[in-house]
Short mmCIF file of C-alpha atoms in Angstrom, two decimals:
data_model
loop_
_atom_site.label_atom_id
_atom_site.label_comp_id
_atom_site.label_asym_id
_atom_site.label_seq_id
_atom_site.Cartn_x
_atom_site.Cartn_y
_atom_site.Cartn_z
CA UNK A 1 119.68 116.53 114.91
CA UNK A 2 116.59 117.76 113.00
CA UNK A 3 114.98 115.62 109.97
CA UNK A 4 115.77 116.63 106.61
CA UNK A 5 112.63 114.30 105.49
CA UNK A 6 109.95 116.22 107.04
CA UNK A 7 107.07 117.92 105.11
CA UNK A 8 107.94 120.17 102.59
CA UNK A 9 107.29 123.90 103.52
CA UNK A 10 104.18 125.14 101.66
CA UNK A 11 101.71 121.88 102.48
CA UNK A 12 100.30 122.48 105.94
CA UNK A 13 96.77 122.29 104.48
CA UNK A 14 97.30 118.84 103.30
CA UNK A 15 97.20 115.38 105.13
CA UNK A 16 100.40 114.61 105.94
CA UNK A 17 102.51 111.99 103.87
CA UNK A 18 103.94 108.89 105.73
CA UNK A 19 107.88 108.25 105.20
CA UNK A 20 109.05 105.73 102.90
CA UNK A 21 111.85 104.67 104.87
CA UNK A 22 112.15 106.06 108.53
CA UNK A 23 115.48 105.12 110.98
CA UNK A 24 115.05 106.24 114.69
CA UNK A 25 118.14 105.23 116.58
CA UNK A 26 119.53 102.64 115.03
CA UNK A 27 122.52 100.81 115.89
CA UNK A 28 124.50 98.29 114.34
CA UNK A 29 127.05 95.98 115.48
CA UNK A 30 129.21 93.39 113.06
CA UNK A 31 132.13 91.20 114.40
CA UNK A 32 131.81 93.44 117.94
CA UNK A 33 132.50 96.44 116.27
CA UNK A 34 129.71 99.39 115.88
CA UNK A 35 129.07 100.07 112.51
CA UNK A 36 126.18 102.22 112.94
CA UNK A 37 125.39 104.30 116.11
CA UNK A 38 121.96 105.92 116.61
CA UNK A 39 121.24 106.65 113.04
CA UNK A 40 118.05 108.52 112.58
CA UNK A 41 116.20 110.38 109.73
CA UNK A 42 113.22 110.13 107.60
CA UNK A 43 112.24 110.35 103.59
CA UNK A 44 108.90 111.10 102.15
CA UNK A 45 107.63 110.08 98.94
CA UNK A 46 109.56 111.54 95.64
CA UNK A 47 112.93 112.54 97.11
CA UNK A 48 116.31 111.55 96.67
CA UNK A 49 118.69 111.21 99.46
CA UNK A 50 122.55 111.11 98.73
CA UNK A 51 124.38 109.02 101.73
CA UNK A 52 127.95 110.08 101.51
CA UNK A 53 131.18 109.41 103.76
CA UNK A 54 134.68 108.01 103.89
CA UNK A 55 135.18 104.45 103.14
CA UNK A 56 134.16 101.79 105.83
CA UNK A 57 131.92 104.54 107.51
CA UNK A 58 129.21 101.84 107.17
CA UNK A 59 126.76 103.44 104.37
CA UNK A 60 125.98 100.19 102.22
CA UNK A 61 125.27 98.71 105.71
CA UNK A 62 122.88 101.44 106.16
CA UNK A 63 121.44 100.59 103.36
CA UNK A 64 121.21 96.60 103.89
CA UNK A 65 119.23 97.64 107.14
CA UNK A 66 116.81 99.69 105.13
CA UNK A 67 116.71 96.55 102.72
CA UNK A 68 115.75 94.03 105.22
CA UNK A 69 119.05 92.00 104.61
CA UNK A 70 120.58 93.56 108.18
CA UNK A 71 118.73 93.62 111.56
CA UNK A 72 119.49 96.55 113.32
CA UNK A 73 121.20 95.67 117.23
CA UNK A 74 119.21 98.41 118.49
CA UNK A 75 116.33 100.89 117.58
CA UNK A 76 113.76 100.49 114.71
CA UNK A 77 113.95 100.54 110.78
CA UNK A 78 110.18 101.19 108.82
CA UNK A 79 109.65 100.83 105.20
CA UNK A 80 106.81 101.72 102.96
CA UNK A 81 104.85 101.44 106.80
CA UNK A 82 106.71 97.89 108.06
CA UNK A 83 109.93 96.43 109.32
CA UNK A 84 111.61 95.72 106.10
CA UNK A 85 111.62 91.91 106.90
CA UNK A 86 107.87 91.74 107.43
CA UNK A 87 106.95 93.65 103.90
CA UNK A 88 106.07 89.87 102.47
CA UNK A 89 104.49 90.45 98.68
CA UNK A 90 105.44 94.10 99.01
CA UNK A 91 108.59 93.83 99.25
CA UNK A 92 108.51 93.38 95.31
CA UNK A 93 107.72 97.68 95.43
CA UNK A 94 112.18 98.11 96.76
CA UNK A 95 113.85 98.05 93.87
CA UNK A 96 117.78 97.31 94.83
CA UNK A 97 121.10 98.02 92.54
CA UNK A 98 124.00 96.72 94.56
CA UNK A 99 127.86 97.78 93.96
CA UNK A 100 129.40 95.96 91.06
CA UNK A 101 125.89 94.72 90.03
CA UNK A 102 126.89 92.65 87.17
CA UNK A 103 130.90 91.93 87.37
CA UNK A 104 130.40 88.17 85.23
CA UNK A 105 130.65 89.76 81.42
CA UNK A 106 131.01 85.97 80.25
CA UNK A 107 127.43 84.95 81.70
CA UNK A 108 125.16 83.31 78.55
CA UNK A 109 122.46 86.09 79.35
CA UNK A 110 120.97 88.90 77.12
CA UNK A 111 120.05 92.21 78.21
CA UNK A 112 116.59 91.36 78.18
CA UNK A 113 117.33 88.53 80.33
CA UNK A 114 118.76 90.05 82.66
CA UNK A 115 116.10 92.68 83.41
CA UNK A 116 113.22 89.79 83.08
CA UNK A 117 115.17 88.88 86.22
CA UNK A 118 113.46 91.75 87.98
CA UNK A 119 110.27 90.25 87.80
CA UNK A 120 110.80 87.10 89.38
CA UNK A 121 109.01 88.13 92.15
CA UNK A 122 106.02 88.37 89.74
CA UNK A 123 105.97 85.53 88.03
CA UNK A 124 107.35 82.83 90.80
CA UNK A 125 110.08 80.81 90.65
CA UNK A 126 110.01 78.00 88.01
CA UNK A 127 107.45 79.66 86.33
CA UNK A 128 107.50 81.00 82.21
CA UNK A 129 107.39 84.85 81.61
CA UNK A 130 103.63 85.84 80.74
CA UNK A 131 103.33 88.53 77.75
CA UNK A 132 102.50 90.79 80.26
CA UNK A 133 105.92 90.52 82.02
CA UNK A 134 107.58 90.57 78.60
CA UNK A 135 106.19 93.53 77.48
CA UNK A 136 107.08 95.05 81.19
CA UNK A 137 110.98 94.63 81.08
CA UNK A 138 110.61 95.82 77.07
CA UNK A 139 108.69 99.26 78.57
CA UNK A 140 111.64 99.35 81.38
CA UNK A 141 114.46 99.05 78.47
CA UNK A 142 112.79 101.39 76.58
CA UNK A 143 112.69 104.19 79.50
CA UNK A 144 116.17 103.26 79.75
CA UNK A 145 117.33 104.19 76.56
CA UNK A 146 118.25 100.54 75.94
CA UNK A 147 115.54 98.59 73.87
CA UNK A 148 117.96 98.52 70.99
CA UNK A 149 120.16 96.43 72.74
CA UNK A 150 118.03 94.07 74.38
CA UNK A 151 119.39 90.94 72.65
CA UNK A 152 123.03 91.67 73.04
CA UNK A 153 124.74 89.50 75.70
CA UNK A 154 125.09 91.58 78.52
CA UNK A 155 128.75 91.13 78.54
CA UNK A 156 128.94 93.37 75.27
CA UNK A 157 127.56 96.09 76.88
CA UNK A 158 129.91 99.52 78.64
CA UNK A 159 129.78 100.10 82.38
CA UNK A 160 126.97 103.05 81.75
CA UNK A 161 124.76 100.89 79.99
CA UNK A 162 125.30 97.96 82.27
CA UNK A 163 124.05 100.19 85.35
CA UNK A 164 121.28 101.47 83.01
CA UNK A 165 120.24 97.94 82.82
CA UNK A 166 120.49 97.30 86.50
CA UNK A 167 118.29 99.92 86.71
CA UNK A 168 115.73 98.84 84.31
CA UNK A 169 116.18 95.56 86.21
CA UNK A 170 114.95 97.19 89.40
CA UNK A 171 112.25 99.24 87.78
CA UNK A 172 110.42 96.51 85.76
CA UNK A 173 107.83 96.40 88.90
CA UNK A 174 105.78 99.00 90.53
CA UNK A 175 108.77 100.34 92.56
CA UNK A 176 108.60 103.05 94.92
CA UNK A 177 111.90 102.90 96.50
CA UNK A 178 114.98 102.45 94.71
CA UNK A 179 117.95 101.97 96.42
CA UNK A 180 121.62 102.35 94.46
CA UNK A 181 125.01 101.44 95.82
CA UNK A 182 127.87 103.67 94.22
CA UNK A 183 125.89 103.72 90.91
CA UNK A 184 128.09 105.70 88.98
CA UNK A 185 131.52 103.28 89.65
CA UNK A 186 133.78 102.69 86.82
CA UNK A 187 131.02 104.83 84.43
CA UNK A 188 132.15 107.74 82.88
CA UNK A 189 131.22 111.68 82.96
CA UNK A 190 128.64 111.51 80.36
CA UNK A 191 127.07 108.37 81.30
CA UNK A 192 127.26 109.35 84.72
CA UNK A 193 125.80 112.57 84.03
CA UNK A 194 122.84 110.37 81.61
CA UNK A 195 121.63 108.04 84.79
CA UNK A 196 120.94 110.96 86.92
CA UNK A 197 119.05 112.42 84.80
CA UNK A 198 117.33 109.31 84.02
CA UNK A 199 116.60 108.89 87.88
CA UNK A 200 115.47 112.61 87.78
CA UNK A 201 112.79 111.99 85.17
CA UNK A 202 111.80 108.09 87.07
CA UNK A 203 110.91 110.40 90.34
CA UNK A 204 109.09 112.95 88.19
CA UNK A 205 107.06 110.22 86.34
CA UNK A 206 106.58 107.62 89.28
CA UNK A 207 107.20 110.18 92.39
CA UNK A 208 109.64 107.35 93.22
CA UNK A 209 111.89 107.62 96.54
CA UNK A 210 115.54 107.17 95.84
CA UNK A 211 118.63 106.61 98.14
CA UNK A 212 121.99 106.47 96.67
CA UNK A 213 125.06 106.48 98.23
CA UNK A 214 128.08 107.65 95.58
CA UNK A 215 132.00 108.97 96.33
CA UNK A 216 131.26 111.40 93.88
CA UNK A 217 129.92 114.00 96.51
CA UNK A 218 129.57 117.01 93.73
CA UNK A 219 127.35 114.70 91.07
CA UNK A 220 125.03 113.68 94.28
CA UNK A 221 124.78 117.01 95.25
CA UNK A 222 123.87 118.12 92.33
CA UNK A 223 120.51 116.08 91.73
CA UNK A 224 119.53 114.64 95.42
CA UNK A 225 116.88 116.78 97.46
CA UNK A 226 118.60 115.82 100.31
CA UNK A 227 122.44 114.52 101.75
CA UNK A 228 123.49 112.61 104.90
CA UNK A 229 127.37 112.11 105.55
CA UNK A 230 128.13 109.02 108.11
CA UNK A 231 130.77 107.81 109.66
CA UNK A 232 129.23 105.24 112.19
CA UNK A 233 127.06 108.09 113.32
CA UNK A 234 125.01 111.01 111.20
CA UNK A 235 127.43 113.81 111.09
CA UNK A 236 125.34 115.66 108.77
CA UNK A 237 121.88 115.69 107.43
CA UNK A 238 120.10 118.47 105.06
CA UNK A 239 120.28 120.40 102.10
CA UNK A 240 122.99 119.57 99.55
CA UNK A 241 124.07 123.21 99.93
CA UNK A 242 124.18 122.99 103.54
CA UNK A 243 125.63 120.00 103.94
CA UNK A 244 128.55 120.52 101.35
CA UNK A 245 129.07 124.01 103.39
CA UNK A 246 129.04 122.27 106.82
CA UNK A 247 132.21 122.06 108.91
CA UNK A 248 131.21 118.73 110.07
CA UNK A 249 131.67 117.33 106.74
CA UNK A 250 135.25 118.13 107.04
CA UNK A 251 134.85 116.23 110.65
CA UNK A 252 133.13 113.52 109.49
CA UNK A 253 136.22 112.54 106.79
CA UNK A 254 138.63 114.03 108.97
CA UNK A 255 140.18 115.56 106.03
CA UNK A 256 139.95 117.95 103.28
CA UNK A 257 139.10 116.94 99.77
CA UNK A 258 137.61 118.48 96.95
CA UNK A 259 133.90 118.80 96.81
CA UNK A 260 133.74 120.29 93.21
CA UNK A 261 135.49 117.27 91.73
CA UNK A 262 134.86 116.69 87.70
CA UNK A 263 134.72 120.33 86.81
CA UNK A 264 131.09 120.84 88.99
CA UNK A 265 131.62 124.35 90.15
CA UNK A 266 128.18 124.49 91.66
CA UNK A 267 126.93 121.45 92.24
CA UNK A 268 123.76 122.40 94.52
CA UNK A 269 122.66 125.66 92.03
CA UNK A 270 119.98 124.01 90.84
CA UNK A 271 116.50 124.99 92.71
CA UNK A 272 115.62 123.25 96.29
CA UNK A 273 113.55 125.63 97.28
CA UNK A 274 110.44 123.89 96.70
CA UNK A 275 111.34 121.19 99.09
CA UNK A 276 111.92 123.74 102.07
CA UNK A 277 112.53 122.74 105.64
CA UNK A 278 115.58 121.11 104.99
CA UNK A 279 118.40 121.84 108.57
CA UNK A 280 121.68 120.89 109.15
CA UNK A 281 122.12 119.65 112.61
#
């Protein structure tokens, strides 16, 4: 299987750039059944991989080992340089948006209290928010389209916005690697169509790494650099176009569905070719 992460055609005459995250054959077992089976691939700085699949095909574990919060049963996980477990103070530069991020629309929190949560790991626990960190999550809100709204209770806010401030949550540090689980859940078309974009412009702006894994296969495909369909093992790994195109995609959900869901009748004509190098295998 070749590596969809490797250097981008075009920058031979520069130093290479060390992955953000890097899997080489990494297994997982849960409850003595193999969730993950020699998993390998790589991402360099600034690009956006898609992880798609059928349900229970183990992606948001595949995230969780990139996170740190699962140790693989076999082979080795590196982020940002380190095991994800031994980042320490660093690990503050993952920024992490997990499925159903805020599901409690009754908690006594405001918007802005809920992305001041993001900077815990800056302040210390038990300890008051500095100005600096204040005017931090108000810059992240901002970004996000959402200073308006950053006394509201968090409970008044719609599913977009709520991701939008899961987001500003996660960015409210010097992130370099944001991780998303099914971002887009319960949002609609135009909001989904809004955080995209928004992540476009983050990676433009902060050359942030991004890894998202989404049911909505035509939206991914239609923003990420690169896509990886797993079912327990890689499948698939490449360009969108490629990828969507490949016959073991059909394998991999061992049926056929519709890739151009939501009216996206080209979801990977939009320009890759300054990322290059990109192979199914």
């Amino acid at each position: 299987m070749s590596n969809a992460g490797q250097q981008p055609a075009g920058l031979s005459d520069r130093a290479p750039q060390a992955p953000v995250v890097a899997l080489d054959g990494v297994d997982l077992i849960r409850g003595g059944r193999q969730v993950l089976s020699g998993i390998t691939f790589s991402l360099l700085p600034g690009r956006f991989l898609g992880l798609i699949g059928p349900n229970g095909a183990g992606k948001t574990s595949c995230l969780k080992v990139i996170l740190g919060l699962l140790r693989p049963t076999r082979g080795t996980v590196e982020v940002l340089g380190s095991a994800p477990w031994e980042l320490g103070h660093r690990a503050h530069q993952i920024g992490y948006v997990p499925q159903r991020a805020y599901t409690d629309r009754w908690a006594p929190f405001s918007v802005f209290d809920v992305v001041m949560m993001g900077r815990t790991c800056c302040i210390g626990l038990g300890r008051r928010p500095r100005r600096k960190d204040r005017e931090r999550v108000m810059e992240s809100l901002e970004r996000m389209g959402l200073s308006d709204s950053a006394k509201q209770p968090i409970g008044d806010l719609s599913g977009g916005q709520i991701q939008r401030t899961m987001i500003a949550r996660a960015m409210c540090r010097k992130t370099r690697l944001l991780v998303l689980d099914e971002p887009t859940e319960g949002v609609d078309l135009p909001h989904q169509d809004r955080l995209y974009r928004l992540l476009d412009e983050l990676r433009a702006e902060r050359n942030l790494t991004v890894v998202t894994v989404s049911h909505d296969v035509s939206m991914l495909a239609a923003h990420a650099d690169e896509l990886a369909c797993i079912n327990s093992t890689m499948h698939v790994h490449g360009h969108p176009r490629e990828v969507m195109e490949s016959h073991h995609l059909g394998r991999a959900y061992s049926c056929e569905f519709d890739f151009f869901s939501h009216g996206h009748h080209d979801p990977v004509g939009h320009d890759h070719a300054a990322h290059g190098g990109d192979h199914v295998g």
